[in-house]
Amino acid sequence: MERRIRDDDFLPPYTALRVRFEEEYNPYNLRYTTDQGDQAEINQPPTSSRTENNGVVRDWVQHNSIPRASPPAPLPNISSPLLVNADMNYSSSAPTLVSRPATPDHLSNARLASRRCRWYFSSCLNRHMVIACMFVLCMMLFFIVFLTALLGPFHGELDDLSSKSLASKVSNMTSLQAPLQSPELGRELDTRDAFADYKYRATCNISSVDLHAPFGSLCPDRKTMLQAMSSGGRIGFDAPYFSRGCDLRWFTTAEICEILSRFRVIIVGDSMMRHLIGSINVMIRRDLGYGAVTDWNFSAQERRDCFCNDQFDVKSCSVQGIYKTADVIKNDPTSFACPAETVDLHIEQINKWPIPTEELSRFRALLPSKKPDKPYVFIFGQGLWNNLNLSESLKWLDEILDNSLSVAPWLKPTHGQRVSAARNRSPAFWPRLFVTPNSAGIRKSDEFLETQGNKKVMEFEEGIRIEAAKRGIEHLGTWNMSIQANKPDGTHCDAKGNLLKAMMVLNWLHLLDVREF
C-alpha cells in the first residue's frame, strides 16, 4: 500500500532534501524499484535521445527498460511514514515491507506542500512589508506635522532675513548656549557679511563670515577678551576663527568709526603693525581692493601690483601703505566712511632696537605736552627684527615708554616720579597693548627657522605677556590665530588674517572705558 501525502501534512526537512535529490538526479521523474534488482519502471525520453540538465549532457539508451548507467543508489531508508511506500507480499508466510523511493504521486504531493510553504512565507513577508510601509508613512506624517509646528512662528517672514536672521530666531527658541551655536540675542549683525557693500567684494572674494563665525556669549571685559582671542583657533586651515570660552564682535563700518572716534590711536612697530593700520583703513574706507594703500596716486603698474591680497605685499607695496588717516582725508575724502576729523589713526614704524634717532624723534613729535581732549591709545608690535630676542625687545619697549613719559608728563600716575619707575606703574588711564608676531608659515625662509621659527615665536609670546604685565601693558597673542592662516611669505598674513587681527584690536578698544580719562 502507499500512504499519500495529504494537503495538510507537514513536510519534514529531510523529505524536502529527498525531493531536491530526486529532482537533481532523476530529472525525467524516472521511477524504479530496487527489490532484488529485477524490477524497473522508467518514464524516460525516447530511445537514443540526448538531453541536458543543469549543463550536464546525458545519453539515454533503451535496453531492457533499464538505463545503461545504473541510477544512483537511493538515500538510506528512514523510518518515517512519509518516506515509505509499503508493498505487502502476501505470498510469503509473513508480510515483507519493501522500501523504495517516493513515487511520482508522493513527489507531486511533496511539491504541493513545498509550494504551500513558499506561499505561506511569501504571504508573511508581504504582511511585514505592508506593516513597514505603514510605519514609514506614519513617521513621514509626524515629521511634516513637526516641521509645521516648528516653522509656524516664521510664517511670512522667511524671505525677510535682512531684519532678523533665521539663526537668531532659532537661538531665541532654546536656552542652551554652547560653542558653535547660533549667536545670542542682539548679535544678528555678526551673522551677515560686513563686507557686502565694500568695493571689489566679489573680485577679492572676502567675506567677514568666512573670517569669524559668531557663537556663544560675548567676553565681558578686556582681560577675558584678550585671553579668549589669544587662545582661540580654527577647525582646519584658513577656516573661520573662533575665540576660546567667549566671543568677540565683528563690527560694522559705522560701529568702527564710533569706536575710533573715542581715541587718538598711535601704532608703533614693524611691518606687521603697518598691516594692522592698513586693515583698519580697509574697513573705514569700505574698499577691499585698495583700502590699505594710497591708490589715489597709483600708476597703472601699481594698481596691478597692489590689489586685494597684494596690497599687503611687503616687497611690492610697503611704501604705498597708508600711515595716517589724515592723508586719506586730504587726498581721497570721498573714500572715507567716517565723519571727517573724528578719526585720528597714526603709525610710526620703528622696527628694531637700538632705535634710530630720527625714528625716535618722529615718535616724540606725535605726543602733546599737555593733556589732550581725547585719550591716547598705544599699540606696540615688534620682535622679528631682533630675531625674537626678548631682552632686546624689552629695551625697545622701555625706550619708547620712557620717551612717551618725558614728552607727555600727563601720562604719569603722579608728578615728580622718576620716568623709569612711572613706566612700571599703572596710571589712571594710559591704555597700551602689545601685539606679538604671527606664527611661522610653511614658506618661511630656512635661514630664519632657528631664530624665528614657531618655538621661538611661542617662547617670545609668553615672555612678552609676562614682562608687559609688569609694565601695565596688556597683551594680544596671535600665534594661535595665525598658525592655520595663509601666510604668502611665511611671515605676514594675507588680507583675511590681517583683517581678523584688526578686528581683535578693535574689540579691545571697544572695551576701554574713556570715563577713566
Coordinates of C-alpha atoms in Angstrom, one line a residue:
M1 CA 0.0 0.0 0.0
E2 CA 1.0 3.6 -0.4
R3 CA 0.5 6.4 2.1
R4 CA -0.1 9.5 0.1
I5 CA 0.9 12.9 1.5
R6 CA -2.2 14.9 2.3
D7 CA -2.5 18.6 1.6
D8 CA -2.3 19.4 5.3
D9 CA 0.7 17.2 6.0
F10 CA 3.8 18.8 7.4
L11 CA 6.8 18.2 5.2
P12 CA 9.9 17.5 7.3
P13 CA 13.2 19.0 6.2
Y14 CA 14.6 15.6 5.2
T15 CA 11.8 15.0 2.8
A16 CA 12.4 18.3 1.2
L17 CA 16.0 17.3 0.8
R18 CA 14.9 14.0 -0.7
V19 CA 12.7 15.9 -3.2
R20 CA 15.6 18.1 -4.2
F21 CA 17.8 14.9 -4.6
E22 CA 15.4 13.2 -6.9
E23 CA 14.9 16.4 -8.9
E24 CA 18.6 16.6 -9.4
Y25 CA 19.4 13.0 -10.2
N26 CA 16.2 12.0 -11.8
P27 CA 15.2 15.0 -14.0
Y28 CA 12.7 12.9 -16.0
N29 CA 10.9 11.6 -13.0
L30 CA 12.3 8.1 -13.6
R31 CA 10.6 5.6 -11.3
Y32 CA 12.4 2.5 -10.3
T33 CA 12.5 -0.1 -7.5
T34 CA 15.4 -2.0 -6.1
D35 CA 13.6 -5.1 -4.8
Q36 CA 16.0 -7.8 -5.8
G37 CA 17.1 -5.6 -8.7
D38 CA 14.6 -7.2 -11.1
Q39 CA 12.0 -4.5 -11.4
A40 CA 12.4 -1.2 -13.2
E41 CA 9.8 1.2 -14.3
I42 CA 11.2 4.1 -16.2
N43 CA 9.4 7.0 -17.7
Q44 CA 12.2 8.3 -19.9
P45 CA 12.7 10.2 -23.1
P46 CA 12.7 8.4 -26.5
T47 CA 15.3 5.8 -27.3
S48 CA 18.8 7.1 -28.0
S49 CA 17.8 10.7 -27.1
R50 CA 20.3 13.3 -25.8
T51 CA 19.2 15.6 -23.0
E52 CA 20.8 18.3 -21.0
N53 CA 20.0 19.2 -17.4
N54 CA 21.9 22.0 -15.4
G55 CA 24.6 22.0 -18.0
V56 CA 25.2 18.1 -17.9
V57 CA 24.6 16.2 -21.1
R58 CA 23.2 12.7 -20.6
D59 CA 22.7 9.9 -23.2
W60 CA 19.7 7.6 -22.6
V61 CA 19.6 4.3 -24.5
Q62 CA 16.6 1.9 -24.3
H63 CA 17.9 -1.5 -23.1
N64 CA 15.5 -3.8 -21.4
S65 CA 13.8 -0.7 -20.0
I66 CA 16.9 0.0 -17.8
P67 CA 19.3 2.9 -18.4
R68 CA 22.9 1.9 -19.3
A69 CA 24.2 3.7 -16.4
S70 CA 22.7 2.5 -13.2
P71 CA 20.9 5.3 -11.3
P72 CA 22.4 6.5 -8.1
A73 CA 21.6 4.5 -5.1
P74 CA 18.6 5.7 -3.2
L75 CA 19.1 7.6 0.0
P76 CA 19.1 5.5 3.2
N77 CA 15.7 4.4 4.3
I78 CA 14.2 6.5 7.2
S79 CA 11.5 5.0 9.3
S80 CA 9.1 7.8 8.5
P81 CA 5.6 7.0 7.1
L82 CA 6.1 9.8 4.7
L83 CA 9.2 8.2 3.1
V84 CA 8.0 4.6 3.0
N85 CA 5.8 3.0 0.3
A86 CA 4.7 -0.3 1.7
D87 CA 4.2 -3.2 -0.7
M88 CA 2.8 -6.2 1.1
N89 CA 3.9 -9.6 -0.3
Y90 CA 1.1 -12.0 0.7
S91 CA 2.7 -15.0 -1.0
S92 CA 5.0 -15.5 2.0
S93 CA 4.1 -16.6 5.4
A94 CA 4.9 -13.2 6.8
P95 CA 4.3 -9.9 5.1
T96 CA 7.5 -8.3 3.8
L97 CA 7.9 -4.5 3.9
V98 CA 9.8 -3.4 0.8
S99 CA 11.2 0.1 0.9
R100 CA 11.5 2.2 -2.3
P101 CA 11.9 5.8 -3.2
A102 CA 8.9 8.1 -3.3
T103 CA 6.6 7.6 -6.3
P104 CA 5.7 10.4 -8.6
D105 CA 2.4 10.8 -6.7
H106 CA 4.3 11.3 -3.5
L107 CA 6.7 13.7 -5.3
S108 CA 3.7 15.7 -6.6
N109 CA 2.3 15.9 -3.1
A110 CA 5.8 16.9 -1.8
R111 CA 5.9 19.7 -4.4
L112 CA 2.4 20.8 -3.4
A113 CA 3.5 21.0 0.2
S114 CA 6.6 22.9 -0.8
R115 CA 4.6 25.4 -2.8
R116 CA 2.3 25.8 0.2
C117 CA 5.3 26.6 2.4
R118 CA 6.6 29.1 -0.1
W119 CA 3.2 30.7 -0.3
Y120 CA 3.0 30.9 3.5
F121 CA 6.4 32.6 3.8
S122 CA 5.8 35.0 0.9
S123 CA 2.4 36.0 2.4
C124 CA 4.1 36.6 5.8
L125 CA 6.7 38.7 4.0
N126 CA 4.0 40.7 2.2
R127 CA 2.3 41.3 5.5
H128 CA 5.6 42.5 7.1
M129 CA 6.2 44.8 4.1
V130 CA 2.7 46.3 4.5
I131 CA 3.4 47.0 8.2
A132 CA 6.8 48.5 7.4
C133 CA 5.3 50.8 4.7
M134 CA 2.6 51.9 7.1
F135 CA 5.2 52.7 9.7
V136 CA 7.2 54.8 7.3
L137 CA 4.1 56.7 6.2
C138 CA 3.3 57.4 9.8
M139 CA 6.8 58.7 10.5
M140 CA 6.7 61.0 7.4
L141 CA 3.3 62.4 8.5
F142 CA 4.7 63.0 12.0
F143 CA 7.7 64.8 10.6
I144 CA 5.5 67.1 8.4
V145 CA 3.4 68.0 11.4
F146 CA 6.6 68.7 13.5
L147 CA 8.0 71.0 10.8
T148 CA 4.7 72.8 10.5
A149 CA 4.7 73.5 14.3
L150 CA 8.4 74.5 14.2
L151 CA 8.2 76.9 11.3
G152 CA 4.9 78.3 12.3
P153 CA 6.4 81.4 14.0
F154 CA 8.4 82.2 10.9
H155 CA 5.4 82.1 8.5
G156 CA 5.5 85.1 6.1
E157 CA 9.0 86.1 7.3
L158 CA 11.4 83.6 5.7
D159 CA 12.0 86.0 2.8
D160 CA 12.8 88.9 5.1
L161 CA 16.1 87.8 6.7
S162 CA 17.6 91.3 6.4
S163 CA 15.9 92.4 9.6
K164 CA 16.2 89.3 11.6
S165 CA 18.2 86.2 10.6
L166 CA 16.7 82.7 10.9
A167 CA 19.7 81.7 13.0
S168 CA 18.9 84.3 15.7
K169 CA 15.2 83.3 15.8
V170 CA 16.1 79.7 16.3
S171 CA 18.5 80.6 19.1
N172 CA 15.8 82.5 20.8
M173 CA 13.7 79.3 21.0
T174 CA 16.3 77.5 23.1
S175 CA 18.0 78.3 26.4
L176 CA 21.2 76.4 25.5
Q177 CA 24.3 78.4 24.7
A178 CA 27.1 76.1 23.6
P179 CA 30.1 76.8 21.3
L180 CA 29.3 76.7 17.6
Q181 CA 25.7 77.6 18.4
S182 CA 23.7 80.5 17.0
P183 CA 24.6 83.9 18.4
E184 CA 22.8 85.4 21.3
L185 CA 20.1 88.0 21.0
G186 CA 21.2 91.3 19.5
R187 CA 24.1 89.9 17.5
E188 CA 22.3 89.2 14.3
L189 CA 24.6 91.7 12.6
D190 CA 27.5 89.4 13.2
T191 CA 25.9 86.7 11.1
R192 CA 25.9 88.9 8.0
D193 CA 28.7 89.7 5.7
A194 CA 30.0 93.1 6.9
F195 CA 31.9 93.5 3.5
A196 CA 28.8 93.0 1.4
D197 CA 28.8 96.6 0.2
Y198 CA 32.6 97.1 0.0
K199 CA 34.3 97.9 -3.2
Y200 CA 35.8 94.9 -5.0
R201 CA 33.9 92.5 -2.7
A202 CA 33.2 90.0 -5.5
T203 CA 36.7 90.3 -7.1
C204 CA 38.6 89.8 -3.9
N205 CA 36.2 87.2 -2.6
I206 CA 36.5 88.0 1.1
S207 CA 33.5 87.7 3.4
S208 CA 33.5 88.6 7.1
V209 CA 31.6 85.4 8.0
D210 CA 34.4 83.4 6.4
L211 CA 36.9 85.1 8.8
H212 CA 35.0 84.7 12.1
A213 CA 31.9 82.7 12.9
P214 CA 29.9 84.1 15.9
F215 CA 29.0 81.8 18.7
G216 CA 28.1 81.9 22.4
S217 CA 28.3 84.9 24.7
L218 CA 30.5 88.0 24.3
C219 CA 33.5 88.4 26.6
P220 CA 32.6 90.6 29.5
D221 CA 35.9 92.5 30.0
R222 CA 39.2 93.2 28.4
K223 CA 41.2 90.7 30.3
T224 CA 38.8 87.9 29.4
M225 CA 38.6 89.1 25.8
L226 CA 42.4 89.2 25.3
Q227 CA 42.7 85.7 26.8
A228 CA 39.9 84.3 24.7
M229 CA 41.3 85.9 21.5
S230 CA 44.9 84.8 22.2
S231 CA 44.0 81.2 22.9
G232 CA 41.4 80.6 20.2
G233 CA 41.9 78.8 16.9
R234 CA 40.5 77.3 13.7
I235 CA 38.9 74.0 12.7
G236 CA 41.0 73.4 9.6
F237 CA 43.4 75.5 7.5
D238 CA 42.1 79.0 6.7
A239 CA 38.8 78.2 8.3
P240 CA 36.8 80.7 10.3
Y241 CA 38.4 81.7 13.6
F242 CA 36.8 81.0 17.0
S243 CA 38.0 82.6 20.2
R244 CA 38.1 80.4 23.3
G245 CA 35.4 80.5 26.0
C246 CA 33.7 83.6 24.9
D247 CA 33.2 85.5 21.7
L248 CA 34.2 88.8 20.1
R249 CA 32.1 91.1 17.9
W250 CA 32.6 91.7 14.2
F251 CA 31.7 95.4 14.0
T252 CA 30.2 97.2 11.1
T253 CA 31.9 100.1 9.5
A254 CA 29.6 102.6 11.3
E255 CA 30.5 100.9 14.7
I256 CA 34.2 101.0 13.9
C257 CA 34.0 104.7 13.2
E258 CA 32.3 105.3 16.5
I259 CA 34.9 103.3 18.4
L260 CA 37.8 105.1 16.8
S261 CA 36.3 108.5 17.4
R262 CA 36.8 108.0 21.2
F263 CA 40.6 108.0 21.0
R264 CA 43.7 109.1 19.2
V265 CA 45.4 105.8 18.3
I266 CA 49.2 105.6 17.9
I267 CA 50.6 102.4 16.5
V268 CA 54.3 101.7 16.9
G269 CA 56.2 98.8 15.4
D270 CA 57.3 96.9 12.3
S271 CA 55.6 95.7 9.1
M272 CA 53.0 93.7 10.9
M273 CA 51.8 96.9 12.6
R274 CA 51.7 98.6 9.2
H275 CA 49.4 95.8 8.0
L276 CA 47.3 96.4 11.2
I277 CA 46.7 100.0 10.3
G278 CA 46.2 99.1 6.7
S279 CA 43.4 96.6 7.6
I280 CA 41.6 99.2 9.7
N281 CA 41.8 101.6 6.7
V282 CA 40.3 98.9 4.5
M283 CA 37.2 98.8 6.8
I284 CA 36.8 102.6 7.3
R285 CA 37.3 103.1 3.5
R286 CA 35.0 100.2 2.6
D287 CA 37.5 99.1 0.0
L288 CA 38.8 95.5 -0.1
G289 CA 40.9 96.2 -3.3
Y290 CA 42.9 99.3 -2.4
G291 CA 41.8 100.3 1.1
A292 CA 45.2 99.8 2.7
V293 CA 47.3 101.7 0.2
T294 CA 47.5 105.2 -1.4
D295 CA 45.7 104.3 -4.5
W296 CA 44.9 107.9 -5.3
N297 CA 48.4 108.4 -6.7
F298 CA 48.9 104.9 -8.2
S299 CA 50.3 104.3 -11.6
A300 CA 48.8 101.6 -13.8
Q301 CA 51.5 99.2 -12.7
E302 CA 50.9 99.9 -9.0
R303 CA 47.2 99.3 -9.4
R304 CA 48.0 95.8 -10.8
D305 CA 50.7 95.0 -8.2
C306 CA 48.9 96.3 -5.1
F307 CA 45.4 94.9 -5.4
C308 CA 43.4 92.7 -2.9
N309 CA 45.9 90.4 -1.1
D310 CA 48.8 92.0 -2.8
Q311 CA 48.3 95.4 -1.1
F312 CA 49.9 93.7 1.9
D313 CA 52.9 92.5 0.0
V314 CA 56.0 93.7 2.0
K315 CA 58.2 93.9 -1.1
S316 CA 56.0 95.5 -3.8
C317 CA 53.6 97.6 -1.7
S318 CA 55.3 98.5 1.5
V319 CA 56.0 102.2 0.7
Q320 CA 52.4 102.6 -0.7
G321 CA 50.8 101.9 2.7
I322 CA 48.7 104.5 4.5
Y323 CA 50.5 105.7 7.6
K324 CA 47.8 108.1 8.9
T325 CA 44.2 108.8 8.3
A326 CA 44.9 112.4 7.7
D327 CA 46.4 111.5 4.3
V328 CA 43.1 109.8 3.3
I329 CA 41.0 112.8 4.3
K330 CA 43.3 115.1 2.4
N331 CA 43.8 113.2 -0.8
D332 CA 40.7 111.0 -1.1
P333 CA 38.0 112.2 1.2
T334 CA 35.1 110.6 -0.6
S335 CA 36.5 107.1 0.2
F336 CA 36.5 107.9 4.0
A337 CA 33.3 106.4 5.5
C338 CA 33.7 108.0 9.0
P339 CA 32.8 111.6 9.7
A340 CA 35.7 113.9 8.9
E341 CA 38.1 114.9 11.7
T342 CA 36.6 112.3 14.0
V343 CA 39.2 109.6 13.5
D344 CA 42.9 110.1 14.1
L345 CA 44.9 106.9 13.4
H346 CA 48.7 107.1 13.0
I347 CA 51.6 104.7 12.8
E348 CA 55.3 105.3 13.5
Q349 CA 57.3 102.4 12.1
I350 CA 60.1 101.6 14.5
N351 CA 61.4 98.2 13.6
K352 CA 64.2 97.3 16.0
W353 CA 66.5 98.1 18.9
P354 CA 68.7 100.2 19.1
I355 CA 66.1 102.7 17.8
P356 CA 67.5 105.2 15.2
T357 CA 67.5 108.8 16.4
E358 CA 65.3 110.1 13.6
E359 CA 62.6 107.4 14.2
L360 CA 62.5 108.3 17.9
S361 CA 62.3 112.0 17.1
R362 CA 59.3 111.4 14.8
F363 CA 57.6 109.4 17.6
R364 CA 58.1 112.2 20.1
A365 CA 56.6 114.7 17.8
L366 CA 53.3 112.8 17.9
L367 CA 52.7 113.4 21.6
P368 CA 51.4 116.7 23.1
S369 CA 53.0 118.1 26.2
K370 CA 49.6 119.0 27.7
K371 CA 46.7 116.7 28.4
P372 CA 44.5 116.5 25.2
D373 CA 40.8 116.4 25.0
K374 CA 40.9 112.7 23.9
P375 CA 42.8 109.9 25.5
Y376 CA 45.8 108.5 23.6
V377 CA 46.0 104.7 23.0
F378 CA 49.3 103.0 22.2
I379 CA 49.5 99.7 20.3
F380 CA 53.0 98.1 20.1
G381 CA 54.3 95.3 17.9
Q382 CA 57.9 94.2 17.4
G383 CA 60.3 91.3 17.7
L384 CA 61.3 89.8 14.3
W385 CA 63.9 92.5 13.5
N386 CA 65.7 91.5 16.7
N387 CA 65.3 87.7 16.0
L388 CA 62.8 87.4 18.8
N389 CA 65.4 88.3 21.4
L390 CA 63.3 89.1 24.5
S391 CA 65.9 91.2 26.2
E392 CA 66.4 93.5 23.2
S393 CA 62.6 93.8 22.5
L394 CA 62.1 94.8 26.1
K395 CA 64.8 97.5 25.8
W396 CA 63.0 98.7 22.6
L397 CA 59.7 98.9 24.6
D398 CA 61.2 100.6 27.6
E399 CA 62.9 103.3 25.5
I400 CA 59.6 104.1 23.8
L401 CA 57.8 104.2 27.2
D402 CA 60.4 106.5 28.7
N403 CA 60.3 108.9 25.8
S404 CA 56.5 109.0 26.0
L405 CA 56.6 109.9 29.6
S406 CA 59.3 112.5 29.1
V407 CA 57.3 114.3 26.4
A408 CA 53.8 113.8 27.9
P409 CA 54.1 114.1 31.6
W410 CA 50.3 113.9 31.9
L411 CA 50.7 110.2 31.3
K412 CA 52.5 109.7 34.6
P413 CA 50.4 108.4 37.5
T414 CA 51.9 111.1 39.9
H415 CA 54.0 114.0 39.1
G416 CA 57.6 114.2 40.4
Q417 CA 58.2 110.5 39.9
R418 CA 61.1 109.1 38.1
V419 CA 60.4 108.1 34.5
S420 CA 61.8 104.6 34.9
A421 CA 59.5 104.0 37.9
A422 CA 56.5 105.6 36.3
R423 CA 56.5 103.4 33.3
N424 CA 56.1 100.3 35.5
R425 CA 53.1 101.7 37.2
S426 CA 49.5 101.6 36.0
P427 CA 48.4 105.2 35.6
A428 CA 44.9 106.4 35.8
F429 CA 44.3 105.9 32.0
W430 CA 47.2 105.0 29.7
P431 CA 45.8 102.2 27.6
R432 CA 48.6 100.2 25.9
L433 CA 48.5 96.9 24.0
F434 CA 51.4 94.7 22.8
V435 CA 50.6 92.5 19.8
T436 CA 53.2 89.7 19.4
P437 CA 54.2 88.4 15.9
N438 CA 52.5 85.8 13.8
S439 CA 53.5 82.1 13.7
A440 CA 56.0 80.9 11.2
G441 CA 54.4 79.5 8.0
I442 CA 55.4 76.8 5.5
R443 CA 57.0 79.4 3.2
K444 CA 59.3 80.8 6.0
S445 CA 62.8 81.0 4.7
D446 CA 65.1 78.2 6.1
E447 CA 67.7 80.7 7.2
F448 CA 65.2 82.1 9.8
L449 CA 63.8 78.9 11.1
E450 CA 66.2 78.7 14.0
T451 CA 65.8 82.3 15.2
Q452 CA 62.2 83.0 14.1
G453 CA 60.7 79.5 14.0
N454 CA 57.5 78.5 15.8
K455 CA 59.2 77.5 19.0
K456 CA 60.9 80.9 19.2
V457 CA 57.7 82.7 18.5
M458 CA 55.8 80.8 21.2
E459 CA 58.6 81.5 23.8
F460 CA 58.7 85.1 22.8
E461 CA 54.9 85.5 23.1
E462 CA 54.9 84.0 26.6
G463 CA 57.8 86.2 27.7
I464 CA 56.2 89.4 26.4
R465 CA 52.9 88.5 28.1
I466 CA 54.7 88.2 31.5
E467 CA 57.0 91.2 31.1
A468 CA 54.4 93.5 29.6
A469 CA 52.1 92.9 32.6
K470 CA 54.8 94.1 34.8
R471 CA 54.8 97.4 32.9
G472 CA 51.0 97.8 33.0
I473 CA 50.7 96.8 29.3
E474 CA 48.1 94.4 28.1
H475 CA 49.0 91.6 25.6
L476 CA 47.3 90.1 22.5
G477 CA 48.9 86.9 21.2
T478 CA 48.5 86.0 17.5
W479 CA 50.2 82.6 17.3
N480 CA 47.0 80.6 17.7
M481 CA 45.2 82.9 15.3
S482 CA 47.8 82.6 12.6
I483 CA 49.1 79.1 12.8
Q484 CA 46.4 77.8 10.3
A485 CA 46.1 81.1 8.4
N486 CA 47.5 81.7 4.9
K487 CA 50.9 83.5 5.0
P488 CA 52.1 84.1 1.5
D489 CA 55.7 84.7 2.5
G490 CA 55.7 82.5 5.6
T491 CA 55.7 85.5 8.0
H492 CA 52.9 88.0 7.1
C493 CA 49.3 87.1 7.0
D494 CA 47.2 87.7 3.8
A495 CA 44.3 90.2 3.8
K496 CA 42.0 87.8 5.7
G497 CA 44.4 87.3 8.6
N498 CA 45.2 91.0 8.8
L499 CA 41.5 91.9 8.8
L500 CA 40.9 89.4 11.7
K501 CA 43.8 90.8 13.7
A502 CA 42.5 94.4 13.2
M503 CA 39.0 93.3 14.4
M504 CA 40.6 91.8 17.6
V505 CA 42.3 95.1 18.3
L506 CA 39.0 97.0 17.7
N507 CA 37.3 94.7 20.3
W508 CA 40.0 95.6 22.8
L509 CA 39.5 99.3 22.0
H510 CA 35.7 98.9 22.4
L511 CA 36.1 97.7 26.0
L512 CA 38.2 100.7 27.1
D513 CA 36.3 103.0 29.4
V514 CA 37.1 106.5 28.4
R515 CA 35.4 107.8 31.6
E516 CA 38.6 106.9 33.4
F517 CA 40.5 109.5 31.3

